[in-house]
Tab-separated table of C-alpha atoms in Angstrom:
chain	number	residue	atom	x	y	z
E	1	MET	CA	-0.260	0.233	-0.032
E	2	GLN	CA	2.078	3.058	-1.410
E	3	GLN	CA	-0.308	6.044	-0.015
E	4	ASP	CA	-0.224	7.138	3.626
E	5	PHE	CA	-3.270	9.061	3.410
E	6	LEU	CA	-6.754	8.842	1.143
E	7	ILE	CA	-8.496	11.880	1.817
E	8	ILE	CA	-12.183	12.127	0.792
E	9	GLY	CA	-13.272	15.730	-0.248
E	10	GLY	CA	-11.254	18.573	-2.157
E	11	GLY	CA	-12.831	21.461	-0.168
E	12	VAL	CA	-10.635	23.822	1.705
E	13	VAL	CA	-11.087	21.559	4.690
E	14	GLY	CA	-9.740	18.549	2.857
E	15	MET	CA	-7.132	20.510	1.251
E	16	ALA	CA	-5.941	22.432	3.487
E	17	VAL	CA	-5.150	18.826	5.731
E	18	ALA	CA	-3.515	17.678	2.591
E	19	TYR	CA	-0.986	20.506	2.896
E	20	GLY	CA	0.261	20.085	6.271
E	21	LEU	CA	0.389	16.173	5.374
E	22	LEU	CA	2.319	17.114	2.495
E	23	ARG	CA	4.817	19.496	3.952
E	24	ALA	CA	5.131	16.537	6.407
E	25	GLY	CA	6.409	14.409	3.809
E	26	CYS	CA	3.154	12.401	3.469
E	27	ARG	CA	1.997	10.471	0.344
E	28	VAL	CA	-1.436	11.549	-0.122
E	29	THR	CA	-4.262	10.663	-2.474
E	30	VAL	CA	-7.516	13.112	-2.321
E	31	LEU	CA	-10.300	11.865	-4.116
E	32	ASP	CA	-12.779	15.070	-4.991
E	33	GLY	CA	-16.643	15.070	-6.276
E	34	SER	CA	-17.725	16.615	-9.764
E	35	ASP	CA	-18.187	20.024	-10.855
E	36	ASP	CA	-21.588	19.975	-9.430
E	37	SER	CA	-21.073	18.757	-6.076
E	38	LEU	CA	-22.349	20.869	-3.446
E	39	ARG	CA	-19.151	22.909	-2.358
E	40	ALA	CA	-19.375	25.243	0.258
E	41	SER	CA	-15.844	26.193	-0.566
E	42	ARG	CA	-17.175	27.880	-3.458
E	43	GLY	CA	-19.872	29.793	-2.009
E	44	ASN	CA	-18.595	31.682	0.721
E	45	ALA	CA	-17.728	35.135	2.105
E	46	GLY	CA	-14.099	34.715	2.804
E	47	LEU	CA	-13.978	36.032	6.383
E	48	THR	CA	-11.279	34.937	8.253
E	49	TRP	CA	-13.183	35.345	11.821
E	50	VAL	CA	-12.781	35.283	15.278
E	51	GLN	CA	-15.647	37.173	16.543
E	52	GLY	CA	-19.075	35.137	17.604
E	53	LYS	CA	-17.138	31.960	17.681
E	54	GLY	CA	-17.310	29.407	20.338
E	55	ALA	CA	-20.942	30.425	22.601
E	56	GLY	CA	-21.051	27.448	24.596
E	57	MET	CA	-17.788	25.944	23.516
E	58	PRO	CA	-14.898	27.841	24.614
E	59	ALA	CA	-12.456	25.779	22.739
E	60	TYR	CA	-13.748	26.733	19.288
E	61	ALA	CA	-13.188	30.530	20.425
E	62	GLU	CA	-9.742	29.610	21.047
E	63	LEU	CA	-8.953	27.354	17.771
E	64	SER	CA	-10.190	30.355	16.085
E	65	PHE	CA	-8.100	32.780	17.800
E	66	GLU	CA	-4.969	30.876	17.185
E	67	ALA	CA	-6.194	30.429	13.417
E	68	SER	CA	-6.213	34.234	12.917
E	69	LEU	CA	-2.695	34.474	14.475
E	70	ALA	CA	-1.178	31.739	11.949
E	71	TRP	CA	-3.035	33.069	8.835
E	72	PRO	CA	-0.253	35.940	8.089
E	73	GLU	CA	2.678	33.136	8.195
E	74	PHE	CA	0.279	30.434	6.147
E	75	VAL	CA	-0.630	33.148	3.550
E	76	ALA	CA	2.632	34.044	3.032
E	77	GLU	CA	3.782	30.970	2.385
E	78	LEU	CA	0.733	29.944	0.071
E	79	GLU	CA	1.479	33.076	-2.123
E	80	GLU	CA	5.341	32.495	-2.082
E	81	ARG	CA	4.927	28.694	-3.496
E	82	THR	CA	2.105	29.403	-5.757
E	83	GLY	CA	2.737	32.916	-6.995
E	84	LEU	CA	-1.151	33.919	-5.930
E	85	ASP	CA	-2.506	36.750	-4.203
E	86	LEU	CA	-4.881	35.524	-1.839
E	87	GLU	CA	-6.015	39.250	-1.573
E	88	TYR	CA	-5.686	38.723	2.377
E	89	GLU	CA	-6.042	41.777	4.739
E	90	HIS	CA	-5.751	41.458	8.601
E	91	ARG	CA	-6.955	44.975	9.854
E	92	GLY	CA	-9.660	44.066	12.024
E	93	GLY	CA	-13.501	43.449	11.361
E	94	VAL	CA	-16.822	44.593	12.780
E	95	ASP	CA	-19.758	43.021	13.568
E	96	LEU	CA	-22.828	45.038	13.187
E	97	CYS	CA	-25.626	45.723	15.460
E	98	PHE	CA	-28.882	47.179	14.316
E	99	ASN	CA	-30.729	48.076	18.034
E	100	GLN	CA	-29.867	48.081	21.642
E	101	GLU	CA	-31.024	45.016	22.327
E	102	GLU	CA	-28.877	43.023	19.880
E	103	ALA	CA	-25.978	44.923	21.247
E	104	GLU	CA	-26.732	44.034	24.565
E	105	ALA	CA	-26.970	40.607	23.746
E	106	ARG	CA	-23.997	40.710	21.780
E	107	GLN	CA	-21.981	42.076	24.442
E	108	ARG	CA	-23.268	39.876	26.970
E	109	GLU	CA	-21.966	36.696	24.820
E	110	TYR	CA	-18.259	37.930	24.141
E	111	SER	CA	-18.248	38.472	27.914
E	112	ALA	CA	-19.402	35.076	28.668
E	113	ILE	CA	-17.062	33.382	26.184
E	114	GLN	CA	-13.932	35.166	27.791
E	115	SER	CA	-15.291	34.424	31.553
E	116	THR	CA	-15.150	30.557	30.434
E	117	SER	CA	-11.719	31.415	29.102
E	118	PRO	CA	-8.559	32.358	30.823
E	119	TYR	CA	-6.783	32.248	27.553
E	120	LEU	CA	-9.034	34.541	25.768
E	121	ALA	CA	-9.638	36.830	28.993
E	122	ARG	CA	-6.239	37.592	28.565
E	123	GLN	CA	-6.016	37.513	24.515
E	124	PHE	CA	-9.205	38.384	22.658
E	125	ARG	CA	-9.340	41.993	22.288
E	126	TRP	CA	-12.861	43.383	21.057
E	127	GLN	CA	-14.754	46.743	22.104
E	128	TYR	CA	-18.396	47.667	21.436
E	129	LEU	CA	-18.475	50.713	19.627
E	130	ASP	CA	-21.207	53.512	18.505
E	131	ARG	CA	-22.525	54.477	15.084
E	132	THR	CA	-20.604	57.707	15.221
E	133	SER	CA	-17.097	55.973	16.767
E	134	LEU	CA	-17.597	53.257	13.798
E	135	ALA	CA	-17.437	56.095	10.835
E	136	SER	CA	-14.011	55.995	10.513
E	137	TYR	CA	-13.922	52.071	10.142
E	138	LEU	CA	-16.753	51.899	8.199
E	139	PRO	CA	-16.983	55.391	5.665
E	140	GLY	CA	-20.547	55.984	4.565
E	141	LEU	CA	-22.310	54.077	7.756
E	142	GLY	CA	-25.933	54.723	7.440
E	143	GLU	CA	-27.837	56.125	9.890
E	144	GLY	CA	-29.845	52.975	10.945
E	145	VAL	CA	-27.154	51.198	12.555
E	146	HIS	CA	-26.566	51.466	15.775
E	147	GLY	CA	-23.389	50.292	16.581
E	148	GLY	CA	-21.097	47.022	16.262
E	149	THR	CA	-18.146	45.122	17.620
E	150	TRP	CA	-14.647	45.697	16.438
E	151	SER	CA	-11.851	43.213	16.725
E	152	PRO	CA	-8.463	43.266	15.582
E	153	HIS	CA	-8.177	39.833	15.035
E	154	ASP	CA	-10.457	39.345	11.935
E	155	GLY	CA	-9.979	39.659	8.221
E	156	HIS	CA	-10.546	38.269	4.786
E	157	CYS	CA	-9.340	36.890	1.811
E	158	ASN	CA	-10.684	35.566	-1.357
E	159	PRO	CA	-11.538	32.163	-1.004
E	160	LEU	CA	-11.722	31.043	-4.381
E	161	TYR	CA	-7.793	32.481	-4.562
E	162	LEU	CA	-7.403	30.308	-1.394
E	163	LEU	CA	-8.722	27.278	-2.592
E	164	ARG	CA	-6.847	27.437	-6.100
E	165	ALA	CA	-3.288	28.087	-3.893
E	166	LEU	CA	-3.884	25.055	-1.785
E	167	PHE	CA	-4.500	23.332	-5.154
E	168	SER	CA	-1.596	24.485	-6.649
E	169	ALA	CA	0.920	24.126	-3.567
E	170	ASN	CA	-0.297	20.554	-2.916
E	171	LEU	CA	-0.111	19.314	-6.819
E	172	GLY	CA	3.528	20.587	-6.241
E	173	LEU	CA	4.030	18.814	-3.507
E	174	GLY	CA	3.351	15.661	-5.039
E	175	LEU	CA	-0.313	15.413	-4.391
E	176	ASP	CA	-2.202	12.399	-6.474
E	177	TYR	CA	-5.303	14.445	-7.030
E	178	ARG	CA	-8.412	12.761	-8.316
E	179	PRO	CA	-11.242	14.749	-9.454
E	180	GLY	CA	-14.944	13.352	-10.185
E	181	CYS	CA	-14.768	10.430	-7.688
E	182	GLU	CA	-17.638	10.327	-5.958
E	183	VAL	CA	-17.292	8.011	-2.791
E	184	HIS	CA	-20.156	5.581	-2.474
E	185	LEU	CA	-18.321	2.643	-0.214
E	186	LEU	CA	-15.542	2.887	2.689
E	187	THR	CA	-13.997	-0.184	3.725
E	188	PRO	CA	-11.729	-0.742	6.652
E	189	LEU	CA	-8.784	-3.500	5.764
E	190	MET	CA	-6.559	-5.518	7.858
E	191	ASN	CA	-3.562	-2.872	7.307
E	192	GLY	CA	-5.512	0.264	5.945
E	193	PHE	CA	-8.521	1.393	4.100
E	194	ARG	CA	-10.148	1.166	0.429
E	195	ALA	CA	-12.470	3.484	-1.130
E	196	ALA	CA	-14.682	2.414	-4.087
E	197	THR	CA	-15.281	5.398	-6.337
E	198	THR	CA	-17.378	5.771	-9.514
E	199	HIS	CA	-13.806	5.474	-10.918
E	200	GLY	CA	-12.335	2.728	-9.600
E	201	THR	CA	-11.031	2.083	-5.952
E	202	TYR	CA	-8.304	3.835	-3.893
E	203	GLU	CA	-6.330	2.395	-1.013
E	204	ALA	CA	-4.039	4.180	1.665
E	205	GLU	CA	-2.895	3.102	5.053
E	206	ARG	CA	-4.883	5.946	7.042
E	207	LEU	CA	-8.137	8.112	5.731
E	208	ILE	CA	-9.517	11.319	6.413
E	209	LEU	CA	-13.082	12.367	5.828
E	210	ALA	CA	-13.428	15.666	5.044
E	211	ALA	CA	-16.531	15.515	2.423
E	212	GLY	CA	-18.826	18.061	3.932
E	213	LEU	CA	-22.277	17.339	3.429
E	214	GLY	CA	-21.493	14.014	1.795
E	215	SER	CA	-19.746	12.964	5.273
E	216	ALA	CA	-22.971	12.024	6.592
E	217	ALA	CA	-23.573	8.940	4.708
E	218	LEU	CA	-19.956	7.554	4.615
E	219	ALA	CA	-19.108	8.166	8.697
E	220	PRO	CA	-21.174	5.365	9.928
E	221	MET	CA	-19.232	2.945	7.507
E	222	LEU	CA	-15.947	3.993	9.427
E	223	GLY	CA	-17.770	4.340	12.854
E	224	LEU	CA	-17.860	7.758	12.775
E	225	SER	CA	-20.727	10.034	13.421
E	226	GLY	CA	-20.744	12.167	10.511
E	227	ALA	CA	-23.344	14.591	12.390
E	228	VAL	CA	-23.907	17.167	9.874
E	229	ARG	CA	-26.908	18.848	8.083
E	230	PRO	CA	-27.022	21.796	5.270
E	231	VAL	CA	-27.772	25.375	6.235
E	232	ARG	CA	-28.231	27.483	3.245
E	233	GLY	CA	-26.793	30.997	2.780
E	234	GLN	CA	-27.456	33.322	0.155
E	235	VAL	CA	-25.031	35.913	-1.544
E	236	LEU	CA	-25.360	39.452	-3.263
E	237	VAL	CA	-22.565	40.903	-5.533
E	238	THR	CA	-22.582	44.189	-6.538
E	239	GLU	CA	-21.074	45.768	-9.905
E	240	ARG	CA	-17.511	47.105	-9.181
E	241	LEU	CA	-17.224	50.366	-7.148
E	242	GLN	CA	-14.576	52.449	-6.116
E	243	LYS	CA	-12.595	51.026	-3.387
E	244	ILE	CA	-13.035	52.387	0.127
E	245	ALA	CA	-10.688	51.862	3.183
E	246	GLN	CA	-13.645	49.889	5.260
E	247	LEU	CA	-13.601	46.961	7.038
E	248	PRO	CA	-15.214	43.863	6.525
E	249	THR	CA	-18.215	42.842	8.181
E	250	PRO	CA	-20.372	39.217	8.429
E	251	GLN	CA	-23.313	41.252	6.857
E	252	ILE	CA	-21.430	42.951	4.244
E	253	ARG	CA	-17.853	43.435	2.827
E	254	GLN	CA	-16.058	45.191	-0.161
E	255	THR	CA	-13.838	42.784	-2.237
E	256	ALA	CA	-10.145	43.934	-3.752
E	257	SER	CA	-11.866	44.308	-6.867
E	258	GLY	CA	-14.405	47.004	-5.391
E	259	ALA	CA	-17.280	44.601	-5.248
E	260	TYR	CA	-19.238	44.254	-2.894
E	261	LEU	CA	-20.326	40.985	-1.435
E	262	ILE	CA	-23.547	40.958	0.766
E	263	GLY	CA	-25.013	38.133	2.656
E	264	ASP	CA	-25.294	36.597	6.640
E	265	ILE	CA	-28.459	34.903	5.991
E	266	GLN	CA	-29.103	31.148	7.565
E	267	GLU	CA	-31.697	29.103	6.232
E	268	GLU	CA	-33.266	25.759	7.475
E	269	VAL	CA	-34.168	24.272	3.881
E	270	GLY	CA	-32.579	20.972	3.204
E	271	PHE	CA	-30.669	20.777	0.076
E	272	ASP	CA	-32.064	23.720	-1.743
E	273	ARG	CA	-29.009	25.694	-2.719
E	274	GLY	CA	-31.238	28.178	-4.875
E	275	VAL	CA	-32.175	32.190	-4.389
E	276	THR	CA	-35.260	33.404	-3.445
E	277	LEU	CA	-36.860	36.627	-4.214
E	278	PRO	CA	-37.722	37.821	-0.559
E	279	ILE	CA	-34.281	36.835	0.902
E	280	MET	CA	-32.623	38.777	-2.085
E	281	GLN	CA	-34.899	41.842	-1.293
E	282	GLN	CA	-34.293	41.129	2.758
E	283	LEU	CA	-30.526	41.358	1.976
E	284	ALA	CA	-30.501	44.415	-0.629
E	285	ASP	CA	-32.737	46.313	2.215
E	286	ARG	CA	-30.184	45.556	4.727
E	287	ALA	CA	-27.254	46.615	3.022
E	288	VAL	CA	-28.480	49.890	2.153
E	289	ARG	CA	-29.351	50.407	5.762
E	290	ILE	CA	-25.600	49.527	6.198
E	291	PHE	CA	-24.222	51.772	3.378
E	292	PRO	CA	-27.042	54.022	2.046
E	293	PHE	CA	-24.871	55.031	-1.141
E	294	LEU	CA	-25.736	51.298	-2.580
E	295	ALA	CA	-29.166	52.328	-3.349
E	296	HIS	CA	-28.185	52.999	-6.559
E	297	ALA	CA	-25.520	50.375	-7.033
E	298	ARG	CA	-26.199	47.498	-9.549
E	299	LEU	CA	-26.432	43.918	-8.681
E	300	VAL	CA	-24.097	41.538	-11.131
E	301	ARG	CA	-24.935	38.130	-9.899
E	302	SER	CA	-26.185	36.140	-6.607
E	303	TRP	CA	-25.790	32.800	-5.546
E	304	GLY	CA	-26.963	30.367	-2.668
E	305	ALA	CA	-24.766	27.818	-0.948
E	306	LEU	CA	-25.068	25.321	1.533
E	307	ARG	CA	-23.074	25.625	5.239
E	308	VAL	CA	-21.906	22.231	6.650
E	309	MET	CA	-22.894	22.620	10.234
E	310	THR	CA	-22.954	20.118	12.934
E	311	PRO	CA	-25.873	20.023	15.310
E	312	ASP	CA	-23.953	22.416	17.793
E	313	GLY	CA	-22.703	24.713	15.038
E	314	HIS	CA	-18.893	23.874	16.325
E	315	PRO	CA	-16.096	21.656	14.288
E	316	LEU	CA	-16.143	18.344	14.418
E	317	TYR	CA	-12.665	16.252	14.612
E	318	GLU	CA	-13.102	12.722	15.689
E	319	ALA	CA	-11.037	9.728	15.234
E	320	SER	CA	-12.682	6.124	14.689
E	321	ARG	CA	-12.362	4.120	17.986
E	322	GLN	CA	-13.696	0.963	15.645
E	323	TYR	CA	-11.355	1.576	12.988
E	324	PRO	CA	-7.955	3.348	14.124
E	325	GLY	CA	-6.628	5.040	11.365
E	326	ALA	CA	-9.858	6.537	10.339
E	327	TYR	CA	-10.525	10.349	10.800
E	328	GLY	CA	-13.442	12.640	10.235
E	329	LEU	CA	-13.282	16.618	9.993
E	330	SER	CA	-16.619	18.966	9.637
E	331	SER	CA	-16.922	22.678	10.127
E	332	HIS	CA	-18.931	25.090	8.741
E	333	SER	CA	-15.207	27.832	9.656
E	334	GLY	CA	-13.274	26.226	6.799
E	335	ILE	CA	-11.741	29.469	5.625
E	336	SER	CA	-11.458	31.049	9.198
E	337	LEU	CA	-9.895	27.755	10.586
E	338	ALA	CA	-7.780	26.972	7.189
E	339	ALA	CA	-3.894	27.861	9.008
E	340	PHE	CA	-4.914	25.692	11.969
E	341	HIS	CA	-6.191	22.840	9.560
E	342	ALA	CA	-2.971	22.812	7.633
E	343	GLY	CA	-0.722	23.340	10.850
E	344	ARG	CA	-1.527	21.789	14.139
E	345	LEU	CA	-4.502	20.172	13.100
E	346	ALA	CA	-2.721	18.089	10.260
E	347	GLU	CA	0.371	17.207	12.765
E	348	SER	CA	-2.117	15.825	15.269
E	349	ILE	CA	-3.736	13.472	12.548
E	350	LEU	CA	0.120	12.438	11.618
E	351	GLN	CA	0.753	11.883	15.055
E	352	ASP	CA	-2.481	10.200	15.707
E	353	SER	CA	-3.097	11.972	18.963
E	354	LEU	CA	-6.436	13.633	17.353
E	355	SER	CA	-8.957	11.895	20.152
E	356	HIS	CA	-6.648	13.113	22.835
E	357	GLU	CA	-5.587	16.678	21.950
E	358	TYR	CA	-9.183	17.182	20.507
E	359	ALA	CA	-11.719	15.162	22.680
E	360	LYS	CA	-13.956	18.383	23.068
E	361	PHE	CA	-14.704	18.351	19.283
E	362	SER	CA	-15.636	15.026	18.954
E	363	GLY	CA	-19.082	13.457	17.868
E	364	ALA	CA	-19.120	11.953	21.494
E	365	ARG	CA	-20.502	15.406	22.669
E	366	PHE	CA	-23.940	15.053	20.099
E	367	SER	CA	-25.022	11.893	21.848
E	368	ARG	CA	-24.363	12.767	25.452
E	369	SER	CA	-26.545	16.024	24.440
E	370	ALA	CA	-29.171	13.319	23.320
E	371	LEU	CA	-28.979	11.854	26.459
E	372	ASN	CA	-29.015	14.688	28.719
E	373	PRO	CA	-31.202	17.318	26.532
C-alpha cells in the first residue's frame, strides 16, 4: 500500500489538511467530487473571523483565535509557493448591531465567552462602538446602524484564490488528485482503508473523511458520527465600485476588485441551494441600511450555498475507535480555520493524537446531548 493518506473531499478543509501532511513528507491522495458537487468552499464570503465563535464551547473560540494568529504566515507561505495573491487583509473587522437589544446581547455573549476561558480573557480583544465611533472604520455608514463590535483579530481573503493556491501548492508537493471520483463505499482493511468510487478503487494506510455534507452518509462506514446538516446562505454581489478603506463585516464586505458581497443569512431548507426573491430583497434592504450609497449600485449576480453545520455549530474532529486510522473532519468555518487545519490539526492527525488533543470536538458530545437534553 503506497499511499499514507486517502482524503475524501477536495474542499478547503480537505485541501488544507492535505497541505499540512504533504509538507511533512506524506504521500496523499485526494478523492474529489464532480463540478456540480455541493461545495461550501466556493460559496462563502471569505471571512477569516474570530468574533462570535465559540459561544457554549470556549475551545472553539480559542482555536479561531489561534488560527487568526497563524493566518499571516500561512498566507505568506502559500503566496510564495504559488505566486498567487490571496487578497488577504488582516486589519480587524466589525460585526454590526441594528438595535439596543442586539447590542446588549452581543456584549453579554462576548463577555461570557471570555469568562469561561482565561486564555481568551487575556488575549481576545474587542470593543463595542456606537455608530459615530464606527464611522472611521466604515466610511459611509448609515443612520440605521446602532453600532457594532470591533476586533483587531478579524480579516478576509478571496476564498476562491485560497482554494486555488492550496490546489497549486499541493500538486507541487506531489499530491495525487483524483477529480470526479464520487465515493460510494468505504471499507476498512487489515492494514488500511479502501474507497470505492465512480472511477475505480483507491487504498491508503489511513483515511480522512472531509467530504462536507457528503460525510453524513459515509461516516457510519468508518464508525464515525458524521453529524452534519445543510444550512443555506444566499449572497448578492454588486458591480465594481470605487475602493473605500472599510473593515469587513459578516453582513457586507468590499472585495479587492471593488464589488460588495452581501450576505449573512441562515436558512433550514434542506439541500436546496437556490436563491429566493424575498431573501434577496431582505439582503438588499439591509445593505442599503448599512451603506446608503449602495442604493443605486447594480447587482451583477447572486448565489446560494450550503453550509456544513453540526448540531451545535462547532467543528467536528473525530478519530474512529472502531477502525483506528480513520478520521472525520467537518466545519462551517473552513476558511477561518484553514491555517489551523494545515498546521496543528494536520500534525495531530499525523501523530494520531487527534482523539486526545481535540476530545472536546468529537462526535461523542452529540450523543451526550441526546441523553441529557
